[in-house]
Short mmCIF file of N, CA and C in Angstrom, two decimals:
data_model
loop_
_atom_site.label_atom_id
_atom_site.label_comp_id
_atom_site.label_asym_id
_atom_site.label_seq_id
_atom_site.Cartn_x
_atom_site.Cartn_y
_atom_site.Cartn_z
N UNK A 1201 0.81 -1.20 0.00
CA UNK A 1201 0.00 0.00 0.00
C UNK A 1201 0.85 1.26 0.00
N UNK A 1202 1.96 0.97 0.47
CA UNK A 1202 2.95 2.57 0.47
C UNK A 1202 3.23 2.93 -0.84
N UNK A 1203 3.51 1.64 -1.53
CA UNK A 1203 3.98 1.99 -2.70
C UNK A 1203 2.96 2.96 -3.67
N UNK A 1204 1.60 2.91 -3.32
CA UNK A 1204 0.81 3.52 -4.34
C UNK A 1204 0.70 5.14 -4.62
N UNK A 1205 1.02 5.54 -3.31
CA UNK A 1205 1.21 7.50 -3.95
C UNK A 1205 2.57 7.49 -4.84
N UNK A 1206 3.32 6.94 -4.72
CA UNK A 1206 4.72 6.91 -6.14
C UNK A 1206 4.36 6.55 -6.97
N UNK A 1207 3.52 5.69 -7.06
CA UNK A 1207 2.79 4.78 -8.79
C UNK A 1207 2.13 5.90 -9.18
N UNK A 1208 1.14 6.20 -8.40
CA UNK A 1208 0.16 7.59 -8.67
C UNK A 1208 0.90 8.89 -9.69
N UNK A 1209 1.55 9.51 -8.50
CA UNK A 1209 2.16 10.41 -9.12
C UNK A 1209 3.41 10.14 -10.01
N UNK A 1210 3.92 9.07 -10.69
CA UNK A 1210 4.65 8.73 -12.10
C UNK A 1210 3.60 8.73 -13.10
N UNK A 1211 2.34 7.89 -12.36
CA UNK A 1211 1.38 7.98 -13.47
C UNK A 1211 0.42 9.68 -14.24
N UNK A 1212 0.68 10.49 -13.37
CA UNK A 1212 0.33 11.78 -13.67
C UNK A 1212 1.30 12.64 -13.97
N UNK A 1213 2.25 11.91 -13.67
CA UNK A 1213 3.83 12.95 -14.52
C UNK A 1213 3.38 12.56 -15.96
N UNK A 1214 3.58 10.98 -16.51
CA UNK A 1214 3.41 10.49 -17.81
C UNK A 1214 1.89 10.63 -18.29
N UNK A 1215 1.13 11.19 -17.64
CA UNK A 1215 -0.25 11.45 -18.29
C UNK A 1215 0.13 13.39 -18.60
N UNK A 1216 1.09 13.96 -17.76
CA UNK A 1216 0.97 15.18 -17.89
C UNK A 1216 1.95 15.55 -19.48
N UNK A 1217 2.92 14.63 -19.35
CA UNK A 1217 4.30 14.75 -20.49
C UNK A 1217 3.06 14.63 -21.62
N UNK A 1218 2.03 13.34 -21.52
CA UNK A 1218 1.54 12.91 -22.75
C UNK A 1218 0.78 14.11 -23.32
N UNK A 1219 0.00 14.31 -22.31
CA UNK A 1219 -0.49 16.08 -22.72
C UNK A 1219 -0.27 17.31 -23.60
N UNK A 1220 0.91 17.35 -22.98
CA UNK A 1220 1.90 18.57 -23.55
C UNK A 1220 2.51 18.36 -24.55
N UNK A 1221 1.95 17.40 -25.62
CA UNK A 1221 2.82 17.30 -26.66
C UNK A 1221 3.18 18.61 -27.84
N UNK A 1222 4.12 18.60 -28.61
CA UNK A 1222 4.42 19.69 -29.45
C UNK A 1222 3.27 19.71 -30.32
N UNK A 1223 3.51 20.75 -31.58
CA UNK A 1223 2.82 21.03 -32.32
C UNK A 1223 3.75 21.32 -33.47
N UNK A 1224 3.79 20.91 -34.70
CA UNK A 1224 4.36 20.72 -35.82
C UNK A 1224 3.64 21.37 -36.62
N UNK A 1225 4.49 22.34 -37.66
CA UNK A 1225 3.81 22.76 -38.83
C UNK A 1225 4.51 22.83 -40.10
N UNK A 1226 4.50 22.39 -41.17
CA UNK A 1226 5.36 22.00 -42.30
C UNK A 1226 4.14 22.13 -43.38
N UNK A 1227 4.98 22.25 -44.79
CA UNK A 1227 4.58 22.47 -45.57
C UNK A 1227 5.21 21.30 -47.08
N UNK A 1228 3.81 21.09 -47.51
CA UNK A 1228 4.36 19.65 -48.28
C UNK A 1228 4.96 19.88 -49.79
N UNK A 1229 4.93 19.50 -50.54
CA UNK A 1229 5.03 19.76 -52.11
C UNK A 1229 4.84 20.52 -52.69
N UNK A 1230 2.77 20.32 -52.37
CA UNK A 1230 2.09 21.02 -53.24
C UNK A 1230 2.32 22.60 -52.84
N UNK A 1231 2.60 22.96 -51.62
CA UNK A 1231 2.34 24.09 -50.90
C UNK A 1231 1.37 24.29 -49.52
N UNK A 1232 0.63 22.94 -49.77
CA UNK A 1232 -0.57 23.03 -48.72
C UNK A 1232 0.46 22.67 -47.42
N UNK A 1233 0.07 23.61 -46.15
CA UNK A 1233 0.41 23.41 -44.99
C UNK A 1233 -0.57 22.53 -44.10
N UNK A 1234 0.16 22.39 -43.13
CA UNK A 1234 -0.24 21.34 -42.38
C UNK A 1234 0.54 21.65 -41.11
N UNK A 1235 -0.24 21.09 -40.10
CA UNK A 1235 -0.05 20.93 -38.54
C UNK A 1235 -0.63 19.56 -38.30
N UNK A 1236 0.22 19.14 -37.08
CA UNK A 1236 0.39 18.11 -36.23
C UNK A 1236 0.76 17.63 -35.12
N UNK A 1237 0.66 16.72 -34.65
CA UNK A 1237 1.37 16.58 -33.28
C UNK A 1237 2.66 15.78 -33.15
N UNK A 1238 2.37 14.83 -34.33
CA UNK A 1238 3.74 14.11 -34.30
C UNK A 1238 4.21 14.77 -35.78
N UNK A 1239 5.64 14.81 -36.30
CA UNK A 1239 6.41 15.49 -37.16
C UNK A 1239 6.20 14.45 -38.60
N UNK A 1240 5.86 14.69 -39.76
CA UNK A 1240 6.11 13.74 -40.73
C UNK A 1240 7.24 13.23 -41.19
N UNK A 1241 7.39 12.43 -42.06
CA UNK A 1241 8.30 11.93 -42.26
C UNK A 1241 9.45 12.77 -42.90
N UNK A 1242 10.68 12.85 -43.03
CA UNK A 1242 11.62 13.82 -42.81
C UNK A 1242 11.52 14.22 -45.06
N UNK A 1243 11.60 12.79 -45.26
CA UNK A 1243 11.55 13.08 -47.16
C UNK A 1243 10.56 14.24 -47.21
N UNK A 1244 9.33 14.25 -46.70
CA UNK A 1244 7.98 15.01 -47.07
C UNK A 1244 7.66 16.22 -46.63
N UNK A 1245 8.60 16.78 -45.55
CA UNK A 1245 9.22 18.13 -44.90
C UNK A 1245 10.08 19.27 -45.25
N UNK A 1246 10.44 20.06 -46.62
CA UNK A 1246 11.07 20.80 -47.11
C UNK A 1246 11.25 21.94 -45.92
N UNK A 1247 9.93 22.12 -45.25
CA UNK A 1247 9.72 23.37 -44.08
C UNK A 1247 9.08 22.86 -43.04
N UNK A 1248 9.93 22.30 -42.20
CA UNK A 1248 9.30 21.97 -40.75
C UNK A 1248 9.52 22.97 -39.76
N UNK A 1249 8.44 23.21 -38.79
CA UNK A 1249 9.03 23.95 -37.79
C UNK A 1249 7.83 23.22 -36.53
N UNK A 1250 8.43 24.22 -35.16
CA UNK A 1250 7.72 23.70 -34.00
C UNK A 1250 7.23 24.71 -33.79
N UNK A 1251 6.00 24.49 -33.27
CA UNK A 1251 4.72 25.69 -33.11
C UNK A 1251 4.98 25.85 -31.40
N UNK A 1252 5.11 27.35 -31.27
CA UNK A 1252 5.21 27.44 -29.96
C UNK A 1252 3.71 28.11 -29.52
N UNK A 1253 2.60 27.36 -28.85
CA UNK A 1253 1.43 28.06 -28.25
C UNK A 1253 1.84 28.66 -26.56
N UNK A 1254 1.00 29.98 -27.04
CA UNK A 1254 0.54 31.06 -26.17
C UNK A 1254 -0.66 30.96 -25.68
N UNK A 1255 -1.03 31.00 -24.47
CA UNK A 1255 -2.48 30.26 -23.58
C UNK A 1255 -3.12 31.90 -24.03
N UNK A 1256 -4.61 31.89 -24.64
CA UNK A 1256 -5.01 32.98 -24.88
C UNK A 1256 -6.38 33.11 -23.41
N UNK A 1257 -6.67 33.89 -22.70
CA UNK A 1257 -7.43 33.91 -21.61
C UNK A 1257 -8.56 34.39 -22.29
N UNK A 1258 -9.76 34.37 -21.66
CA UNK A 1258 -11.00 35.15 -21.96
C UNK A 1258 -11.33 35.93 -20.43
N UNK A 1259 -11.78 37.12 -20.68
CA UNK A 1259 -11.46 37.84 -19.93
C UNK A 1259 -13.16 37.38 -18.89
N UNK A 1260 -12.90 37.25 -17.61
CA UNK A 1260 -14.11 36.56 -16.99
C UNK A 1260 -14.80 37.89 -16.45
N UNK A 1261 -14.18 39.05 -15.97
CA UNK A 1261 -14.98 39.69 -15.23
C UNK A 1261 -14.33 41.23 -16.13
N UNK A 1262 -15.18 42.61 -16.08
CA UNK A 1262 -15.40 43.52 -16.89
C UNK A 1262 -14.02 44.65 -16.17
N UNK A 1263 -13.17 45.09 -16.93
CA UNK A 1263 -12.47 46.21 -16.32
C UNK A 1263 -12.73 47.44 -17.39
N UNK A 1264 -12.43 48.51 -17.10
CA UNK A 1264 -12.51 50.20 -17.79
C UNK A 1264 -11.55 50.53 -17.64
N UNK A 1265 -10.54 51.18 -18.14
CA UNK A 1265 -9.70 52.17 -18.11
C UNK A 1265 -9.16 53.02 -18.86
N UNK A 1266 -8.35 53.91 -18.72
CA UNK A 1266 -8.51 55.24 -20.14
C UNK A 1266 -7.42 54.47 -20.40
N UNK A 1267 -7.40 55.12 -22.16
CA UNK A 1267 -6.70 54.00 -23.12
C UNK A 1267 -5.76 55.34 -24.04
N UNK A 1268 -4.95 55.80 -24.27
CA UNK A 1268 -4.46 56.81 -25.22
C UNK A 1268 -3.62 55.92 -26.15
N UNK A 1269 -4.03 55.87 -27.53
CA UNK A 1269 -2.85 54.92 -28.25
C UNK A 1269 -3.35 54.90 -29.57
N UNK A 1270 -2.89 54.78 -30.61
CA UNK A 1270 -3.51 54.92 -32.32
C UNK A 1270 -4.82 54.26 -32.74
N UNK A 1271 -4.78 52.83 -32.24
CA UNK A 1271 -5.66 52.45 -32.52
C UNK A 1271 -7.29 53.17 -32.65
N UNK A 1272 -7.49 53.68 -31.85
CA UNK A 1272 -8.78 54.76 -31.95
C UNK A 1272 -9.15 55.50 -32.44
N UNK A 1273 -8.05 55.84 -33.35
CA UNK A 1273 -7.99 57.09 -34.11
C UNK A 1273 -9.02 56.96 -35.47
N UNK A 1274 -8.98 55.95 -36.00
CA UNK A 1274 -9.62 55.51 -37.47
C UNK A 1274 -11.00 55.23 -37.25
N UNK A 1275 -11.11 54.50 -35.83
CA UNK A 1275 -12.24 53.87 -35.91
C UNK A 1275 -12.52 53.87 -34.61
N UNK A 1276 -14.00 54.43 -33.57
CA UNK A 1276 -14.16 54.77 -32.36
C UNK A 1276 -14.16 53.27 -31.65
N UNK A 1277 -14.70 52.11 -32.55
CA UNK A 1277 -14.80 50.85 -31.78
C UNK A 1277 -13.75 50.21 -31.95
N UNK A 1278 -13.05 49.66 -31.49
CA UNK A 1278 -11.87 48.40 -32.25
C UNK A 1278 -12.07 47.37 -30.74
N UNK A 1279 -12.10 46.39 -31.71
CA UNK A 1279 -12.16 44.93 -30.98
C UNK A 1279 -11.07 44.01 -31.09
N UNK A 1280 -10.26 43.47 -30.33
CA UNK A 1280 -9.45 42.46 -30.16
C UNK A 1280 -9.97 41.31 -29.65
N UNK A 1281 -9.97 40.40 -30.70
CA UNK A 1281 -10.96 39.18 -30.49
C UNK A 1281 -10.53 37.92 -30.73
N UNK A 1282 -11.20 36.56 -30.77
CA UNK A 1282 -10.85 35.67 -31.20
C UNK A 1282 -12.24 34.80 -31.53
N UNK A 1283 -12.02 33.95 -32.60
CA UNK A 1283 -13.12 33.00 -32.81
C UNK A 1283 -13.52 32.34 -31.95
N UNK A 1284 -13.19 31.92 -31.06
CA UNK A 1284 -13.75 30.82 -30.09
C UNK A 1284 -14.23 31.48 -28.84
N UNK A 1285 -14.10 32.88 -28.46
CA UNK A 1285 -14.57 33.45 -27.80
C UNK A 1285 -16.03 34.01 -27.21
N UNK A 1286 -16.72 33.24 -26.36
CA UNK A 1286 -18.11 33.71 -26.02
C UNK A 1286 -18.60 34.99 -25.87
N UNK A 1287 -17.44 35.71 -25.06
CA UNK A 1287 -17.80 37.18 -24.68
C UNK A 1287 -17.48 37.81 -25.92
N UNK A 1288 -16.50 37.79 -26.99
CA UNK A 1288 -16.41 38.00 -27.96
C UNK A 1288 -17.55 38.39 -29.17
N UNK A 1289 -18.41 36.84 -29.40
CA UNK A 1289 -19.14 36.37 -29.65
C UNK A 1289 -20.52 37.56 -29.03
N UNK A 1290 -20.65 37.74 -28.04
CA UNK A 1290 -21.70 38.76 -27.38
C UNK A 1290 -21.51 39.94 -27.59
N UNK A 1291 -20.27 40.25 -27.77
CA UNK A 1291 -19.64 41.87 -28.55
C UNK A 1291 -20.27 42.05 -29.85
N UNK A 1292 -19.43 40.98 -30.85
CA UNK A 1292 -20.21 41.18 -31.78
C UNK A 1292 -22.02 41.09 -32.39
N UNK A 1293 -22.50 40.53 -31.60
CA UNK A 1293 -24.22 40.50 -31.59
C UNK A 1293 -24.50 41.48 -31.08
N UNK A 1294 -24.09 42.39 -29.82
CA UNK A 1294 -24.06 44.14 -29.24
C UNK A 1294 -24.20 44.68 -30.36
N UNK A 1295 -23.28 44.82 -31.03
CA UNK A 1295 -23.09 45.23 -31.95
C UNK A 1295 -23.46 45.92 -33.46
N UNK A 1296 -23.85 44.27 -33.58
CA UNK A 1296 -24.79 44.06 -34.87
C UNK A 1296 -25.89 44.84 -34.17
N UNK A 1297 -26.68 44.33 -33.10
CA UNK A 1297 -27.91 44.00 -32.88
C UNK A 1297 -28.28 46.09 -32.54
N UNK A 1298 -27.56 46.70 -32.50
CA UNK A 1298 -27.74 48.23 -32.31
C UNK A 1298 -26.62 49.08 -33.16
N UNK A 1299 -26.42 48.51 -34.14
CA UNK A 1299 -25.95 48.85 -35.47
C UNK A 1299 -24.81 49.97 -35.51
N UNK A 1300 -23.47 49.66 -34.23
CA UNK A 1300 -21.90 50.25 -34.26
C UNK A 1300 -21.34 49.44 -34.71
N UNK A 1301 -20.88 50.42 -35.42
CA UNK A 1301 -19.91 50.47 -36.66
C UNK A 1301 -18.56 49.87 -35.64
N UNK A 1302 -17.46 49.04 -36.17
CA UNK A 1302 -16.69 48.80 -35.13
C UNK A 1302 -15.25 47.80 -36.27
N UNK A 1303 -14.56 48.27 -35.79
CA UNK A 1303 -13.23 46.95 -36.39
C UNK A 1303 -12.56 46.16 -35.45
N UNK A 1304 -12.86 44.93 -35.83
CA UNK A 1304 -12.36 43.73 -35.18
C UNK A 1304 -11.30 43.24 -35.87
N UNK A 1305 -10.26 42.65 -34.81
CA UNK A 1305 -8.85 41.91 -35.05
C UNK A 1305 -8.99 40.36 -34.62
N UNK A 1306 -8.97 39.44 -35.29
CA UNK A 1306 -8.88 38.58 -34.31
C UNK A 1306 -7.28 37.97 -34.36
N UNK A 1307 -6.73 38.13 -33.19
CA UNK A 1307 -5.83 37.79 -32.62
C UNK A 1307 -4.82 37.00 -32.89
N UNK A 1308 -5.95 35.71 -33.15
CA UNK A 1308 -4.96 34.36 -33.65
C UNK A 1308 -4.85 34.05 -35.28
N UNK A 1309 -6.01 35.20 -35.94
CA UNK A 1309 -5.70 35.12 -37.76
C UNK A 1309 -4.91 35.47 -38.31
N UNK A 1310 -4.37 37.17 -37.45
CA UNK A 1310 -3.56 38.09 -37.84
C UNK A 1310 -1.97 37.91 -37.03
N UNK A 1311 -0.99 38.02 -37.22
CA UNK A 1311 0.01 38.09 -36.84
C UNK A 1311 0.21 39.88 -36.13
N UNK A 1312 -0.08 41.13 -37.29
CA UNK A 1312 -0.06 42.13 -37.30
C UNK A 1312 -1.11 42.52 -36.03
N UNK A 1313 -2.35 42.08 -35.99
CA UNK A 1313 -3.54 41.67 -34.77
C UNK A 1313 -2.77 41.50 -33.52
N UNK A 1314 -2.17 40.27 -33.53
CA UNK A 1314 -1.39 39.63 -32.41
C UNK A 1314 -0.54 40.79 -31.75
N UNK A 1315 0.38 41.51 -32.93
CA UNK A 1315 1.85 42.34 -32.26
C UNK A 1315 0.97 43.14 -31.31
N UNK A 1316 -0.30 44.23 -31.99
CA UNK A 1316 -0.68 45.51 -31.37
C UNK A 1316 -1.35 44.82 -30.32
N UNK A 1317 -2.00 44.12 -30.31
CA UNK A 1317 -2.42 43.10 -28.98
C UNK A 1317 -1.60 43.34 -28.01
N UNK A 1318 -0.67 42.86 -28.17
CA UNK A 1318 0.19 42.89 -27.36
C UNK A 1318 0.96 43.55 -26.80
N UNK A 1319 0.75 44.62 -27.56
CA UNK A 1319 1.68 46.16 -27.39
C UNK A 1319 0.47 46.56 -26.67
N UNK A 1320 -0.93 46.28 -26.70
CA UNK A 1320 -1.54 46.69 -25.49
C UNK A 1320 -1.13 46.15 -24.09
N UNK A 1321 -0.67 45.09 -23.98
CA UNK A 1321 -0.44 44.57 -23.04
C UNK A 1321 -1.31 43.31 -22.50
N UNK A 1322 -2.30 42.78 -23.81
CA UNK A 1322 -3.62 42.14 -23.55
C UNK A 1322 -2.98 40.54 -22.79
N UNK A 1323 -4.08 40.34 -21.85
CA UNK A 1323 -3.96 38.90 -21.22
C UNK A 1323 -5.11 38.28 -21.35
N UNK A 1324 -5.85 38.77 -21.97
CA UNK A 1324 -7.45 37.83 -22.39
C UNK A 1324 -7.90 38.60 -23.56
N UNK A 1325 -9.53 37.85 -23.75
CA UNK A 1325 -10.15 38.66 -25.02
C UNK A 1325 -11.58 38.57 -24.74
N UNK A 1326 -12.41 39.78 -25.01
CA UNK A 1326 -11.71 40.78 -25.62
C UNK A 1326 -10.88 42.09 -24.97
N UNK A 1327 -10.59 42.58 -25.86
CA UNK A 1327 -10.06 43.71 -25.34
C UNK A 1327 -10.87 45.19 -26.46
N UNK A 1328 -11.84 45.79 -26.02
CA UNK A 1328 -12.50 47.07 -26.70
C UNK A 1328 -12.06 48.16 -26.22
N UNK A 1329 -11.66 48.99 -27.40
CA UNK A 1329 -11.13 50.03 -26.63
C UNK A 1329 -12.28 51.27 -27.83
N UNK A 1330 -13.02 51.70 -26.93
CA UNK A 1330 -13.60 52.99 -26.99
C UNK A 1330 -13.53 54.24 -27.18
N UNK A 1331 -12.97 55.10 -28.27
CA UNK A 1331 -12.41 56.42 -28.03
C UNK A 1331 -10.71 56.20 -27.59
N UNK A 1332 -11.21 56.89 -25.97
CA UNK A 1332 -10.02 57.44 -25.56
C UNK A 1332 -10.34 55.98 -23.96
N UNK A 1333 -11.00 55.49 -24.04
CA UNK A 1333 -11.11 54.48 -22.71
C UNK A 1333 -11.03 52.60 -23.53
N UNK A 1334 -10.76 51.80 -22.31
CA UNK A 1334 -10.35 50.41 -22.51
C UNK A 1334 -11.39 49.70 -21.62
N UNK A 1335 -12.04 48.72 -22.57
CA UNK A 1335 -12.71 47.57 -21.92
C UNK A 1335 -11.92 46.33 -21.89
N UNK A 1336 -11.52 45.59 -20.65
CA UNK A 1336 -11.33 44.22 -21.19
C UNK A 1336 -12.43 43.49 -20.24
N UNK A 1337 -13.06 42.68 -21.52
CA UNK A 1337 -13.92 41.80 -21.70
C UNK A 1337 -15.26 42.89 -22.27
N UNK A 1338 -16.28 41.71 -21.80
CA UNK A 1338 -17.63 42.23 -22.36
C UNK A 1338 -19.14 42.18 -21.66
N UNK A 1339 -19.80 43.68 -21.14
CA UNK A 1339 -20.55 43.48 -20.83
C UNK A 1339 -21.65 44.96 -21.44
N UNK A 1340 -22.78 44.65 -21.79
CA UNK A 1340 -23.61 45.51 -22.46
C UNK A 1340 -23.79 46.76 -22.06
N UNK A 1341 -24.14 46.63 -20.45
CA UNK A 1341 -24.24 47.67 -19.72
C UNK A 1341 -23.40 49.09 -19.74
N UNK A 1342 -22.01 48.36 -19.13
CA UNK A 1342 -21.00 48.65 -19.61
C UNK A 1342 -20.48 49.57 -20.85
N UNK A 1343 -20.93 48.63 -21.33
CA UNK A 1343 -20.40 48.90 -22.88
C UNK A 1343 -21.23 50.44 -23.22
N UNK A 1344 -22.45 50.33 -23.39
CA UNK A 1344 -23.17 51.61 -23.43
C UNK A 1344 -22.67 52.66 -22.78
N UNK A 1345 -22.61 52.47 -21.35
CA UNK A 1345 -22.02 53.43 -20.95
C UNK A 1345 -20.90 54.70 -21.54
N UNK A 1346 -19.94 53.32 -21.83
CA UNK A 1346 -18.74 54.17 -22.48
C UNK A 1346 -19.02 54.56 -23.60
N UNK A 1347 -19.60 54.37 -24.92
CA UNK A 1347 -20.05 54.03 -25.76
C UNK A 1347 -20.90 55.65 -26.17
N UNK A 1348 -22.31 55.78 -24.70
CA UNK A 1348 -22.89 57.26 -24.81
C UNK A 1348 -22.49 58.00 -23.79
N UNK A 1349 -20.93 57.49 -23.19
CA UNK A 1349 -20.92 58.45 -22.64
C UNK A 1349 -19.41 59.62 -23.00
#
């Protein structure tokens, strides 16, 4: 019986290693790319590389703060977003559904998206920045506020 918290925890080291496997992305003949987890075969690889992922957060609870920076300048709404994003997802139906005008980035399409992202300093999504003020995440109320006010 002693022996079983050491079995345990080897067995959740090697369930955790199995987890974390890489991510491969290469490009074949034709041109068509491809991703994977295990690497193809080395003949069929002209451009292999290893995909390094970045944990993207969704932002759970609503912050405000004044925002001074280019982005605002072109366009009063700008959205930093991502596809898989719910609150995201509720931005844009805000949106639609009371007809602002607004430009969205999403994050993980754009590379160029990604840099200014990040030059905000973003740790989730979304990130709306209003004028001259910053939402991260999404809530209606909220949002109006800044929005008429």
């Amino acid at each position: 019986m002693r022996f079983t918290a050491p079995l345990l925890c080897l067995a959740l080291l090697a369930l955790a290693a199995h987890l974390s496997a890489d991510i491969y992305k290469w490009t074949d003949a034709t041109g068509k790319v491809h991703f994977g987890d295990q690497p193809p075969a080395a003949e069929e690889t002209p451009t292999l590389e290893q995909v390094r992922l970045r944990p993207i957060n969704s932002f759970q609870r609503v912050e405000v703060s004044d925002y001074a920076g280019p982005a605002a300048i072109q366009q009063r709404v700008v959205m930093y977003s991502t596809s898989w994003c719910g609150y995201c997802r509720k931005a844009r139906d805000y949106f639609a559904a009371n007809n602002i005008a607004y430009k969205e980035h999403d994050i993980e399409a754009s590379a160029a998206a990604r840099r200014a992202y990040d030059k905000l300093g973003g740790k989730g999504v979304p990130v709306i920045l209003v004028g001259n003020k910053r939402m991260n995440g999404f809530s209606a109320p909220r949002f109006a506020a800044l929005y008429e006010g």
